[in-house]
Short mmCIF file of C-alpha atoms in Angstrom, two decimals:
data_model
loop_
_atom_site.label_atom_id
_atom_site.label_comp_id
_atom_site.label_asym_id
_atom_site.label_seq_id
_atom_site.Cartn_x
_atom_site.Cartn_y
_atom_site.Cartn_z
CA MET A 7 21.95 -40.10 -4.29
CA ALA A 8 25.18 -40.03 -2.29
CA ALA A 9 26.54 -37.28 -4.55
CA ALA A 10 23.27 -35.33 -4.36
CA PHE A 11 23.16 -35.31 -0.54
CA GLY A 12 26.80 -34.38 -0.57
CA LEU A 13 26.09 -31.41 -2.83
CA LEU A 14 23.26 -30.38 -0.58
CA SER A 15 25.35 -30.39 2.57
CA ARG A 16 28.06 -28.37 0.87
CA GLU A 17 25.52 -25.81 -0.38
CA ILE A 18 24.06 -25.28 3.10
CA SER A 19 27.59 -25.24 4.64
CA TYR A 20 28.67 -22.59 2.06
CA SER A 21 25.64 -20.38 1.80
CA GLY A 22 23.46 -21.15 4.85
CA GLU A 23 20.41 -21.08 2.57
CA ARG A 24 17.08 -22.46 3.70
CA ILE A 25 16.46 -26.03 2.68
CA SER A 26 13.89 -25.08 0.07
CA GLU A 27 16.28 -22.69 -1.72
CA ALA A 28 19.22 -25.14 -1.35
CA LEU A 29 17.11 -27.87 -3.02
CA CYS A 30 16.28 -25.57 -5.96
CA ILE A 31 20.01 -24.68 -6.41
CA CYS A 32 21.22 -28.30 -6.06
CA GLY A 33 18.41 -29.73 -8.25
CA ASN A 34 19.38 -27.32 -10.95
CA ARG A 35 23.08 -28.39 -10.70
CA LEU A 36 22.30 -32.08 -10.48
CA GLY A 37 20.03 -32.25 -13.51
CA GLY A 38 18.34 -35.53 -14.56
CA ARG A 39 15.20 -36.85 -12.95
CA LEU A 40 16.44 -36.43 -9.35
CA GLY A 41 17.49 -32.84 -10.10
CA GLU A 42 13.98 -32.08 -11.41
CA VAL A 43 12.37 -33.60 -8.36
CA TRP A 44 14.55 -31.67 -5.92
CA GLU A 45 13.87 -28.41 -7.81
CA SER A 46 10.16 -29.12 -7.75
CA ILE A 47 10.27 -29.85 -3.99
CA GLY A 48 12.17 -26.61 -3.36
CA GLU A 49 9.77 -24.60 -5.50
CA GLU A 50 6.68 -26.08 -3.84
CA ALA A 51 8.23 -25.57 -0.38
CA LEU A 52 8.78 -21.90 -1.19
CA LEU A 53 4.98 -21.55 -1.67
CA ARG A 54 4.59 -22.57 1.98
CA GLU A 55 1.29 -24.29 1.43
CA GLN A 56 2.66 -27.53 2.92
CA SER A 57 5.70 -28.19 5.04
CA THR A 58 8.94 -29.16 3.33
CA GLU A 59 8.78 -32.41 5.22
CA GLU A 60 5.41 -33.28 3.69
CA ILE A 61 6.40 -32.18 0.23
CA TRP A 62 9.59 -34.20 0.43
CA ALA A 63 7.83 -37.30 1.65
CA ARG A 64 5.27 -37.08 -1.20
CA GLN A 65 7.55 -36.12 -4.09
CA MET A 66 10.44 -38.30 -3.16
CA GLY A 67 8.04 -41.15 -2.45
CA GLU A 68 6.79 -40.87 -6.07
CA TYR A 69 10.38 -40.57 -7.39
CA VAL A 70 11.73 -43.66 -5.62
CA GLU A 71 8.82 -45.78 -6.79
CA ASN A 72 10.05 -45.40 -10.37
CA SER A 73 13.68 -45.63 -9.52
CA SER A 74 16.18 -48.55 -9.52
CA LEU A 75 16.91 -48.09 -5.76
CA SER A 76 16.54 -51.01 -3.41
CA ASP A 77 13.72 -51.06 -0.88
CA GLU A 78 16.02 -50.08 1.86
CA GLU A 79 17.40 -47.15 -0.14
CA ARG A 80 13.93 -46.08 -1.02
CA LYS A 81 12.90 -45.93 2.64
CA LYS A 82 16.09 -44.07 3.51
CA ALA A 83 15.64 -41.51 0.79
CA VAL A 84 12.05 -40.74 1.86
CA SER A 85 13.05 -40.66 5.56
CA PHE A 86 15.22 -37.60 5.03
CA SER A 87 12.07 -35.52 5.70
CA ALA A 88 12.43 -36.37 9.40
CA TRP A 89 15.95 -35.06 9.39
CA MET A 90 15.10 -31.48 8.47
CA GLY A 91 14.67 -28.59 10.82
CA PHE A 92 17.71 -28.51 13.06
CA LEU A 93 18.26 -25.31 15.01
CA ASP A 94 22.01 -25.69 14.50
CA ARG A 95 23.50 -25.39 11.07
CA GLU A 96 26.31 -27.80 11.87
CA ALA A 97 23.85 -30.47 13.01
CA GLN A 98 21.81 -30.01 9.78
CA ILE A 99 24.95 -30.39 7.59
CA HIS A 100 26.00 -33.38 9.63
CA ALA A 101 22.66 -35.08 9.09
CA MET A 102 22.96 -34.50 5.34
CA LYS A 103 26.53 -35.85 5.32
CA GLU A 104 25.27 -38.95 7.13
CA PHE A 105 22.74 -39.52 4.37
CA SER A 106 25.37 -39.05 1.75
CA ASP A 107 27.72 -41.50 3.55
CA TRP A 108 24.86 -43.98 4.01
CA PHE A 109 24.08 -44.00 0.32
CA ARG A 110 27.79 -44.17 -0.55
CA GLY A 111 28.14 -47.16 1.71
CA ALA A 112 25.00 -48.81 0.28
CA ALA A 113 26.39 -48.28 -3.27
CA ALA A 114 29.74 -49.85 -2.26
CA GLN A 115 27.95 -52.74 -0.63
CA GLN A 116 25.93 -53.25 -3.85
CA GLU A 117 29.10 -53.19 -5.88
CA ARG A 118 30.73 -55.81 -3.63
CA GLU A 119 27.59 -57.99 -3.80
CA LEU A 120 27.46 -57.58 -7.51
CA SER A 121 31.13 -58.58 -7.96
CA GLU A 122 30.57 -61.57 -5.64
CA LYS A 123 27.51 -62.51 -7.65
CA LYS A 124 29.62 -62.23 -10.80
CA LYS A 125 32.24 -64.46 -9.31
CA LEU A 126 29.59 -66.98 -8.33
CA ILE A 127 28.06 -66.96 -11.75
CA MET A 128 31.49 -67.25 -13.35
CA SER A 129 32.45 -70.17 -11.10
CA LEU A 130 29.12 -71.83 -11.74
CA CYS A 131 29.61 -71.42 -15.49
CA VAL A 132 33.10 -72.88 -15.33
CA SER A 133 32.08 -75.84 -13.22
CA GLY A 134 29.05 -76.36 -15.43
CA GLY A 135 31.32 -76.30 -18.51
CA LEU A 136 33.70 -78.74 -16.88
CA MET A 137 30.85 -81.05 -15.99
CA ALA A 138 29.57 -80.91 -19.56
CA ALA A 139 33.00 -81.61 -20.89
CA ILE A 140 33.41 -84.59 -18.58
CA LEU A 141 30.04 -85.95 -19.54
CA LEU A 142 30.77 -85.52 -23.22
CA LEU A 143 34.09 -87.33 -22.90
CA MET B 27 9.42 13.93 -9.27
CA GLU B 28 7.48 13.46 -6.01
CA ILE B 29 5.56 10.40 -5.04
CA GLU B 30 1.96 10.69 -4.03
CA ASN B 31 1.69 10.76 -0.29
CA GLY B 32 -0.84 10.04 2.34
CA GLY B 33 -3.33 7.28 3.01
CA ASN B 34 -4.76 4.96 0.35
CA SER B 35 -8.32 4.81 -0.81
CA ARG B 36 -10.82 2.72 1.21
CA GLU B 37 -10.80 -0.02 -1.43
CA GLU B 38 -7.00 -0.19 -1.48
CA GLN B 39 -7.03 -0.30 2.36
CA LYS B 40 -9.48 -3.29 2.26
CA LYS B 41 -7.38 -5.08 -0.28
CA GLU B 42 -4.21 -4.36 1.78
CA GLY B 43 -5.97 -5.69 4.92
CA LYS B 44 -6.91 -8.93 3.18
CA ASN B 45 -3.37 -9.38 1.93
CA LYS B 46 -2.02 -8.67 5.38
CA ALA B 47 -4.33 -11.25 6.88
CA GLU B 48 -3.22 -13.83 4.27
CA GLU B 49 0.33 -12.95 5.12
CA ILE B 50 -0.24 -13.61 8.81
CA LEU B 51 -2.03 -16.85 8.08
CA LYS B 52 0.94 -18.00 5.97
CA LEU B 53 2.99 -18.01 9.12
CA PHE B 54 1.08 -21.06 10.25
CA PRO B 55 0.97 -24.52 8.77
CA ALA B 56 -2.24 -25.26 6.75
CA ARG B 57 -3.76 -27.34 9.54
CA PHE B 58 -3.66 -24.41 11.99
CA GLN B 59 -4.78 -21.66 9.62
CA GLU B 60 -8.42 -21.93 10.52
CA THR B 61 -7.54 -21.52 14.13
CA PHE B 62 -5.92 -18.23 13.44
CA ARG B 63 -8.15 -17.02 10.59
CA ILE B 64 -10.50 -14.77 12.58
CA CYS B 65 -7.81 -13.06 14.55
CA ALA B 66 -5.61 -12.61 11.42
CA GLU B 67 -8.52 -11.02 9.60
CA ASP B 68 -8.62 -8.35 12.29
CA GLU B 69 -4.92 -7.68 11.64
CA GLU B 70 -5.45 -3.96 12.15
CA ASN B 71 -6.17 -4.46 15.83
CA LEU B 72 -4.10 -7.53 16.41
CA GLN B 73 -0.81 -6.65 17.99
CA GLU B 74 0.68 -9.93 19.26
CA ILE B 75 0.22 -13.61 19.25
CA ARG B 76 1.95 -15.17 22.16
CA MET B 77 2.53 -18.98 22.20
CA ARG B 78 4.12 -21.13 24.84
CA ILE B 79 4.31 -24.95 25.00
CA GLY B 80 1.49 -26.31 27.13
CA LYS B 81 0.24 -22.83 27.94
CA PRO B 82 -2.82 -20.86 26.56
CA VAL B 83 -2.28 -19.00 23.32
CA LEU B 84 -2.67 -15.31 24.13
CA LEU B 85 -3.68 -12.61 21.64
CA LEU B 86 -3.17 -8.91 22.21
CA PHE B 87 -5.87 -6.80 20.59
CA ARG B 88 -5.61 -3.06 21.11
CA GLY B 89 -3.66 -3.60 24.36
CA LYS B 90 -6.11 -6.15 25.77
CA GLU B 91 -5.38 -9.80 26.21
CA TYR B 92 -7.59 -12.60 24.91
CA GLY B 93 -7.39 -16.34 24.56
CA LEU B 94 -7.82 -18.33 21.31
CA LYS B 95 -9.79 -21.52 21.17
CA LYS B 96 -8.65 -24.29 18.81
CA ASN B 97 -11.75 -23.68 16.61
CA GLY B 98 -10.65 -20.12 16.11
CA GLU B 99 -12.94 -18.39 18.54
CA VAL B 100 -11.46 -15.55 20.55
CA THR B 101 -12.29 -15.68 24.17
CA ARG B 102 -11.83 -13.71 27.35
CA GLU B 103 -11.74 -16.98 29.34
CA LEU B 104 -8.06 -17.74 29.09
CA SER B 105 -8.61 -21.19 30.61
CA LEU B 106 -10.53 -22.13 27.45
CA SER B 107 -7.70 -21.05 25.21
CA TRP B 108 -5.86 -23.57 23.09
CA LYS B 109 -2.70 -24.93 24.66
CA PRO B 110 -0.37 -26.13 21.91
CA ASP B 111 1.62 -29.23 22.82
CA GLU B 112 5.28 -29.64 21.92
CA ARG B 113 4.59 -31.13 18.52
CA GLU B 114 2.08 -28.49 17.56
CA PHE B 115 4.31 -25.72 18.74
CA SER B 116 7.36 -27.20 17.01
CA ALA B 117 5.33 -27.57 13.74
CA ILE B 118 4.45 -23.89 13.85
CA PHE B 119 8.01 -22.81 14.64
CA ARG B 120 9.41 -24.96 11.91
CA HIS B 121 6.89 -23.67 9.41
CA ILE B 122 7.81 -20.06 10.29
CA CYS B 123 11.46 -20.97 9.66
CA GLN B 124 10.46 -22.85 6.51
CA ASP B 125 11.89 -26.07 8.02
CA SER B 126 15.28 -24.40 8.16
CA PRO B 127 15.78 -22.90 11.66
CA TYR B 128 19.53 -23.24 11.12
CA ALA B 129 19.25 -20.52 8.44
CA TYR B 130 18.11 -18.10 11.15
CA GLU B 131 20.94 -18.91 13.52
CA GLU B 132 22.24 -15.33 13.82
CA GLU B 133 18.76 -13.93 14.32
CA LEU B 134 17.90 -16.57 16.89
CA GLN B 135 21.06 -15.52 18.80
CA ARG B 136 19.59 -12.04 18.94
CA GLY B 137 16.27 -13.55 20.23
CA TYR B 138 14.03 -12.71 17.30
CA LEU B 139 13.57 -13.31 13.64
CA SER B 140 11.93 -11.17 10.97
CA VAL B 141 9.66 -12.81 8.47
CA GLU B 142 7.91 -11.87 5.27
CA GLY B 143 5.60 -8.98 5.83
CA GLY B 144 7.86 -7.28 8.32
CA HIS B 145 6.41 -9.19 11.30
CA ARG B 146 8.82 -9.97 14.05
CA ILE B 147 8.95 -13.20 16.01
CA GLY B 148 10.58 -13.07 19.43
CA VAL B 149 11.68 -16.47 20.70
CA ALA B 150 12.76 -17.83 24.06
CA GLY B 151 13.90 -21.26 25.19
CA GLU B 152 16.96 -23.19 26.30
CA VAL B 153 20.15 -21.32 25.43
CA ILE B 154 23.50 -22.81 24.36
CA ARG B 155 26.34 -20.67 25.62
CA GLN B 156 29.71 -20.24 23.98
CA GLY B 157 32.19 -18.35 26.12
CA ALA B 158 30.57 -15.20 27.37
CA GLY B 159 28.03 -15.05 24.56
CA ILE B 160 25.05 -17.05 23.35
CA LYS B 161 25.72 -19.52 20.56
CA ASN B 162 22.21 -20.60 19.81
CA LEU B 163 18.94 -21.90 21.23
CA LYS B 164 18.73 -25.56 21.93
CA ALA B 165 14.94 -25.66 22.16
CA VAL B 166 12.45 -22.95 21.40
CA THR B 167 9.59 -23.02 23.84
CA SER B 168 7.99 -19.55 23.58
CA MET B 169 7.13 -17.38 20.62
CA ASN B 170 5.82 -13.84 20.46
CA ILE B 171 4.58 -12.97 16.96
CA ARG B 172 4.51 -9.20 16.79
CA ILE B 173 2.31 -8.00 13.92
CA SER B 174 3.86 -5.23 11.86
CA HIS B 175 1.54 -2.33 11.24
CA GLU B 176 2.33 0.04 8.50
CA LYS B 177 0.10 3.09 8.66
CA LYS B 178 0.76 5.24 5.60
CA GLY B 179 -0.14 8.85 6.13
CA CYS B 180 0.06 8.76 9.93
CA ALA B 181 2.79 11.44 9.83
CA ASP B 182 0.70 13.79 7.69
CA ARG B 183 -0.34 16.06 10.52
CA LEU B 184 3.13 16.12 11.99
CA LEU B 185 5.13 16.95 8.84
CA PRO B 186 4.35 20.70 8.63
CA LYS B 187 5.76 21.20 12.14
CA LEU B 188 9.02 19.52 11.20
CA TYR B 189 9.93 21.68 8.25
CA GLU B 190 11.18 25.26 8.18
CA ASP B 191 11.63 27.06 4.85
CA GLY B 192 11.43 23.69 3.06
CA LYS B 193 14.17 22.21 5.25
CA PHE B 194 13.65 19.22 7.49
CA LEU B 195 14.63 19.94 11.08
CA HIS B 196 16.55 17.60 13.51
CA THR B 197 13.81 15.67 15.23
CA LEU B 198 13.37 13.33 18.13
CA ILE B 199 10.21 11.38 18.70
CA ALA B 200 9.59 10.30 22.31
CA ALA B 201 6.93 8.09 23.72
CA PRO B 202 6.33 5.23 26.15
CA PRO B 203 6.19 1.75 24.54
CA GLY B 204 3.11 0.98 22.41
CA CYS B 205 2.35 4.55 21.43
CA GLY B 206 3.32 4.32 17.85
CA LYS B 207 6.85 5.68 17.77
CA THR B 208 8.17 3.20 15.25
CA THR B 209 5.04 3.38 13.08
CA LEU B 210 5.29 7.24 12.97
CA LEU B 211 9.01 7.18 12.35
CA ARG B 212 8.51 4.72 9.49
CA ASP B 213 5.96 6.99 7.77
CA LEU B 214 8.15 10.04 8.39
CA VAL B 215 11.12 8.29 6.75
CA ARG B 216 8.89 7.40 3.78
CA GLN B 217 7.53 10.88 3.31
CA ILE B 218 10.88 12.57 3.80
CA SER B 219 12.39 10.18 1.25
CA ASP B 220 9.65 10.34 -1.28
CA GLY B 221 9.12 14.07 -0.86
CA ASN B 222 6.03 15.74 0.52
CA PRO B 223 4.18 19.05 0.27
CA TYR B 224 6.61 20.71 2.76
CA GLY B 225 9.90 19.61 1.23
CA GLU B 226 11.57 17.88 -1.62
CA GLY B 227 12.53 14.23 -1.40
CA MET B 228 15.89 13.55 0.38
CA ASN B 229 18.27 10.69 0.59
CA VAL B 230 17.64 8.97 3.85
CA GLY B 231 20.06 6.54 5.57
CA LEU B 232 18.13 4.21 7.77
CA VAL B 233 19.86 2.04 10.43
CA ASP B 234 17.29 -0.63 11.25
CA GLU B 235 19.00 -2.58 13.97
CA ARG B 236 15.99 -4.60 14.99
CA SER B 237 14.47 -4.89 11.50
CA GLU B 238 11.34 -3.12 12.76
CA LEU B 239 11.23 -0.07 10.57
CA ALA B 240 11.79 -1.45 7.10
CA GLY B 241 10.95 -4.99 8.24
CA CYS B 242 13.59 -6.43 5.91
CA PHE B 243 13.19 -10.12 5.05
CA ARG B 244 16.27 -11.51 3.45
CA GLY B 245 17.51 -8.02 2.77
CA ILE B 246 14.34 -6.73 1.10
CA ALA B 247 12.27 -4.08 2.85
CA GLN B 248 8.75 -5.35 3.49
CA ASN B 249 7.50 -1.94 4.50
CA ASP B 250 7.54 1.17 2.29
CA VAL B 251 10.26 3.36 3.62
CA GLY B 252 10.59 5.54 0.47
CA ILE B 253 12.36 5.61 -2.82
CA ARG B 254 15.43 7.44 -1.58
CA THR B 255 16.05 5.32 1.51
CA ASP B 256 19.17 3.17 2.00
CA ILE B 257 18.70 0.58 4.68
CA LEU B 258 21.35 -1.06 6.91
CA ASP B 259 19.40 -3.96 8.32
CA GLY B 260 20.29 -5.74 11.60
CA CYS B 261 23.32 -3.52 12.02
CA PRO B 262 24.23 -1.98 15.38
CA LYS B 263 23.26 1.64 15.33
CA GLU B 264 26.58 3.26 16.14
CA GLU B 265 28.45 1.27 13.42
CA GLY B 266 25.60 1.57 10.97
CA MET B 267 25.40 5.37 11.15
CA MET B 268 29.19 5.64 10.43
CA MET B 269 28.93 3.17 7.61
CA LEU B 270 26.08 5.00 5.94
CA LEU B 271 27.86 8.34 6.33
CA ARG B 272 30.95 6.95 4.61
CA SER B 273 29.26 4.96 1.91
CA MET B 274 25.92 6.57 1.02
CA SER B 275 26.26 10.25 2.11
CA PRO B 276 22.65 10.60 3.25
CA SER B 277 20.93 13.90 3.80
CA VAL B 278 18.94 12.55 6.67
CA ILE B 279 19.99 9.78 9.05
CA ALA B 280 17.24 7.93 10.89
CA VAL B 281 17.42 5.42 13.73
CA ASP B 282 14.87 3.88 16.05
CA GLU B 283 15.25 3.94 19.83
CA LEU B 284 18.42 5.63 20.85
CA GLY B 285 19.46 3.95 23.99
CA SER B 286 23.19 4.20 24.83
CA GLN B 287 25.99 6.74 25.08
CA ARG B 288 27.78 5.25 22.10
CA GLU B 289 24.67 5.41 19.94
CA ALA B 290 24.00 9.06 21.00
CA ARG B 291 27.60 9.98 20.24
CA ALA B 292 27.50 8.39 16.80
CA PHE B 293 24.20 10.13 16.20
CA LEU B 294 25.64 13.47 17.18
CA ASN B 295 28.68 12.91 14.92
CA ALA B 296 26.32 12.20 12.05
CA ALA B 297 24.48 15.42 12.68
CA ARG B 298 27.80 17.36 12.97
CA SER B 299 28.84 16.03 9.62
CA GLY B 300 25.84 17.69 7.98
CA CYS B 301 23.09 15.09 8.17
CA VAL B 302 19.67 15.90 9.49
CA ALA B 303 19.07 13.70 12.53
CA LEU B 304 15.79 11.81 13.01
CA ALA B 305 15.44 9.46 15.95
CA SER B 306 12.99 7.90 18.40
CA ILE B 307 13.44 7.27 22.12
CA HIS B 308 11.55 5.86 25.08
CA GLY B 309 10.26 8.59 27.32
CA GLU B 310 7.03 10.13 28.56
CA ASN B 311 7.81 13.81 29.10
CA LEU B 312 10.37 16.48 28.57
CA GLU B 313 11.89 16.20 31.96
CA GLU B 314 12.40 12.44 31.67
CA ILE B 315 14.16 12.88 28.27
CA ARG B 316 16.34 15.71 29.48
CA ASN B 317 17.45 13.63 32.42
CA LYS B 318 18.70 10.80 30.37
CA PRO B 319 22.52 10.85 30.98
CA PHE B 320 23.42 9.48 27.56
CA LEU B 321 21.70 12.43 25.85
CA LYS B 322 23.70 14.99 27.81
CA GLU B 323 25.98 16.03 24.91
CA ILE B 324 23.01 16.26 22.57
CA TRP B 325 21.20 18.62 24.88
CA GLU B 326 24.31 20.73 25.31
CA GLU B 327 24.51 21.18 21.58
CA LYS B 328 20.78 21.81 21.36
CA LEU B 329 20.70 19.47 18.44
CA PHE B 330 17.05 18.69 18.20
CA ARG B 331 14.98 21.45 16.75
CA ARG B 332 11.80 19.45 17.28
CA LEU B 333 10.99 17.18 20.13
CA VAL B 334 7.68 15.27 19.51
CA PHE B 335 5.84 13.49 22.35
CA LEU B 336 3.25 10.83 21.56
CA SER B 337 0.58 9.39 23.75
CA ARG B 338 -2.20 6.91 23.47
CA ARG B 339 -5.69 7.08 24.95
CA ASP B 340 -8.70 4.82 24.32
CA GLY B 341 -7.07 3.13 21.38
CA CYS B 342 -6.20 6.48 19.70
CA PHE B 343 -2.71 7.79 19.14
CA TYR B 344 -1.95 11.42 19.69
CA ILE B 345 0.88 13.89 19.12
CA GLN B 346 0.77 15.18 22.70
CA ASN B 347 3.28 18.03 22.48
CA ILE B 348 5.92 19.34 20.17
CA TYR B 349 8.78 21.44 21.57
CA ASP B 350 11.48 23.42 19.91
CA GLU B 351 15.20 23.45 20.91
CA LYS B 352 14.50 26.02 23.66
CA GLY B 353 11.80 23.92 25.21
CA LYS B 354 9.05 26.10 23.92
CA LYS B 355 5.80 24.44 22.77
CA VAL B 356 5.33 24.45 19.01
CA GLN B 357 1.97 22.82 19.34
CA GLU B 358 -0.53 23.51 22.10
CA ASP B 359 -3.22 20.83 21.86
CA ALA B 360 -2.95 17.15 21.37
CA VAL B 361 -3.56 16.05 17.79
CA GLU B 362 -4.96 12.64 16.91
CA ILE B 363 -2.79 10.87 14.34
CA GLY B 364 -4.37 7.46 14.19
CA ARG B 365 -6.11 4.69 16.02
CA CYS B 366 -5.56 1.03 16.48
CA ASP B 367 -9.26 0.56 17.05
CA SER B 368 -11.36 -0.42 14.11
CA GLN B 369 -14.48 -0.02 16.25
CA CYS B 370 -14.36 3.59 15.12
CA ALA B 371 -15.29 2.26 11.69
CA GLY B 372 -18.21 0.38 13.12
CA GLU B 373 -21.74 1.54 13.72
CA ARG B 374 -24.43 0.83 16.28
CA ARG B 375 -27.84 -0.37 15.11
CA ASN B 376 -30.57 -1.50 17.52
CA GLY B 377 -28.02 -1.57 20.31
CA ILE B 378 -25.73 -3.90 18.40
CA LEU B 379 -22.32 -2.84 17.31
CA TYR B 380 -21.58 -3.74 13.66
CA LEU B 381 -17.99 -3.75 12.56
CA GLN B 382 -16.35 -3.44 9.20
CA GLY B 383 -13.95 -6.37 8.74
CA ALA B 384 -10.88 -6.75 6.62
CA GLY B 385 -12.91 -8.55 4.03
CA GLY B 386 -15.13 -5.53 3.59
CA LYS B 387 -18.33 -7.21 4.85
CA THR B 388 -20.02 -6.10 7.99
CA GLY B 389 -20.32 -8.47 10.88
CA ARG B 390 -22.54 -8.44 13.96
CA ALA B 391 -21.22 -7.27 17.31
CA GLY B 392 -18.73 -9.79 18.63
CA THR B 393 -17.76 -10.76 15.06
CA ILE B 394 -14.78 -9.53 13.17
CA GLY B 395 -13.38 -10.26 9.76
CA SER B 396 -15.47 -10.97 6.71
CA SER B 397 -17.24 -13.98 8.25
CA LEU B 398 -20.37 -13.73 10.24
CA ARG B 399 -19.36 -16.42 12.73
CA PRO B 400 -19.89 -15.50 16.38
CA SER B 401 -16.25 -15.38 17.32
CA PHE B 402 -16.01 -13.39 20.48
CA GLN B 403 -17.55 -14.08 23.78
CA GLY B 404 -18.66 -12.07 26.79
CA ASP B 405 -18.42 -8.28 26.69
CA PHE B 406 -15.72 -8.22 24.07
CA LEU B 407 -16.09 -5.25 21.78
CA GLN B 408 -19.19 -4.01 23.62
CA ARG B 409 -18.94 -0.31 24.59
#
């Protein structure tokens, strides 16, 4: 997700495309399930029957339900809809970068938590093993 | 090979009208489309939709101002008109920009943006300055949606006066605002480019500084300006004319609204280099045009072989006068070239005026569009 938002911010920074078109381009480059969803959001937004905000909230809502993201990450991903529509291009790019940074931070945090959990499990296993050895002796 | 000119059949016009109405409705989010449906269906007469935060929505039909109720009714009582709040206004603006106002940054700096269908949206609000110039708008608080009207065939009656021995003559179209200068110029460009009964098709270079003639949206012309027309969209006229001369070697160079010394000089240079010049200008009569200081050099060279004056009366557009380079009248009487009043297509039965709407069905007096809902109040449309 961090990489995807990074790609989106770079696309808008480079080409100044509208968000719908940028989503199509980035979705195509990203590939995978997220890429498909972004392409689909972009294509639906181009039809202009609903706002990009509504389409994002609906389609990303469905996507995160079936993803391995945490609850917090799910909420964050869906909330991007409220961060569209800046009058200033720099402000829009900045918002996307913030999302990218947030997901990067969340991923790093998860990695840290995972390694701590690993350490905890390892130490529990070692102490359990020691205990068993003492009991057996 | 020449392209068939002139107006479309009635069926085609109806279909076009319906498409145009849909195009206008697409400018608004789905939840507001019903509010704008009736006025959009009368797109032929609708000229402007003006919206301001907390102020009544104003519609301009055939030069007259009306209000718009939230339920879609058009009213003369402006106090009853819908007053969009900040959220509603913002939703509409964002929808027009497809949730990407930043992508229209350059256009917003100029104060307007062009959208699909060739319509132009003027905006105003709080400005962010950068040095001496304008960087962007911080908040958009007013919008003026100007409906583009493409009237194919409106130049039919003018064309024979602008050709001599199969050659198109240097022409200037003058009129006060709202008299159809741009619409006529657009059709002239189309017919000169495609070819017409008076002359073969020619390569036309069109400098469309305000995106009003071709109505380009993301570089693609939304209006038909002919098969041999090269468009420079959003480009300052003086630079655009020189660019086109160098790159596309047009036979005719066309610009809308000459308004400065630099533009006039570039225009004259284009004409000197062998292009036939076609332009429009604000002005009511020959004297006013002749007294414009920036046109001095052009008058001295007697560049324009035809000077066309337009006027508007009772919703009808006229070619008021045509002069030659010596100031002699080429046409004596005013010639009607079109009307912005679809009442002419209506008929009166038992004292009630019935109108033909865009959908093709006939509605009772005070009703427009394909629906039979009573949409207008008071004496609207009664003659």
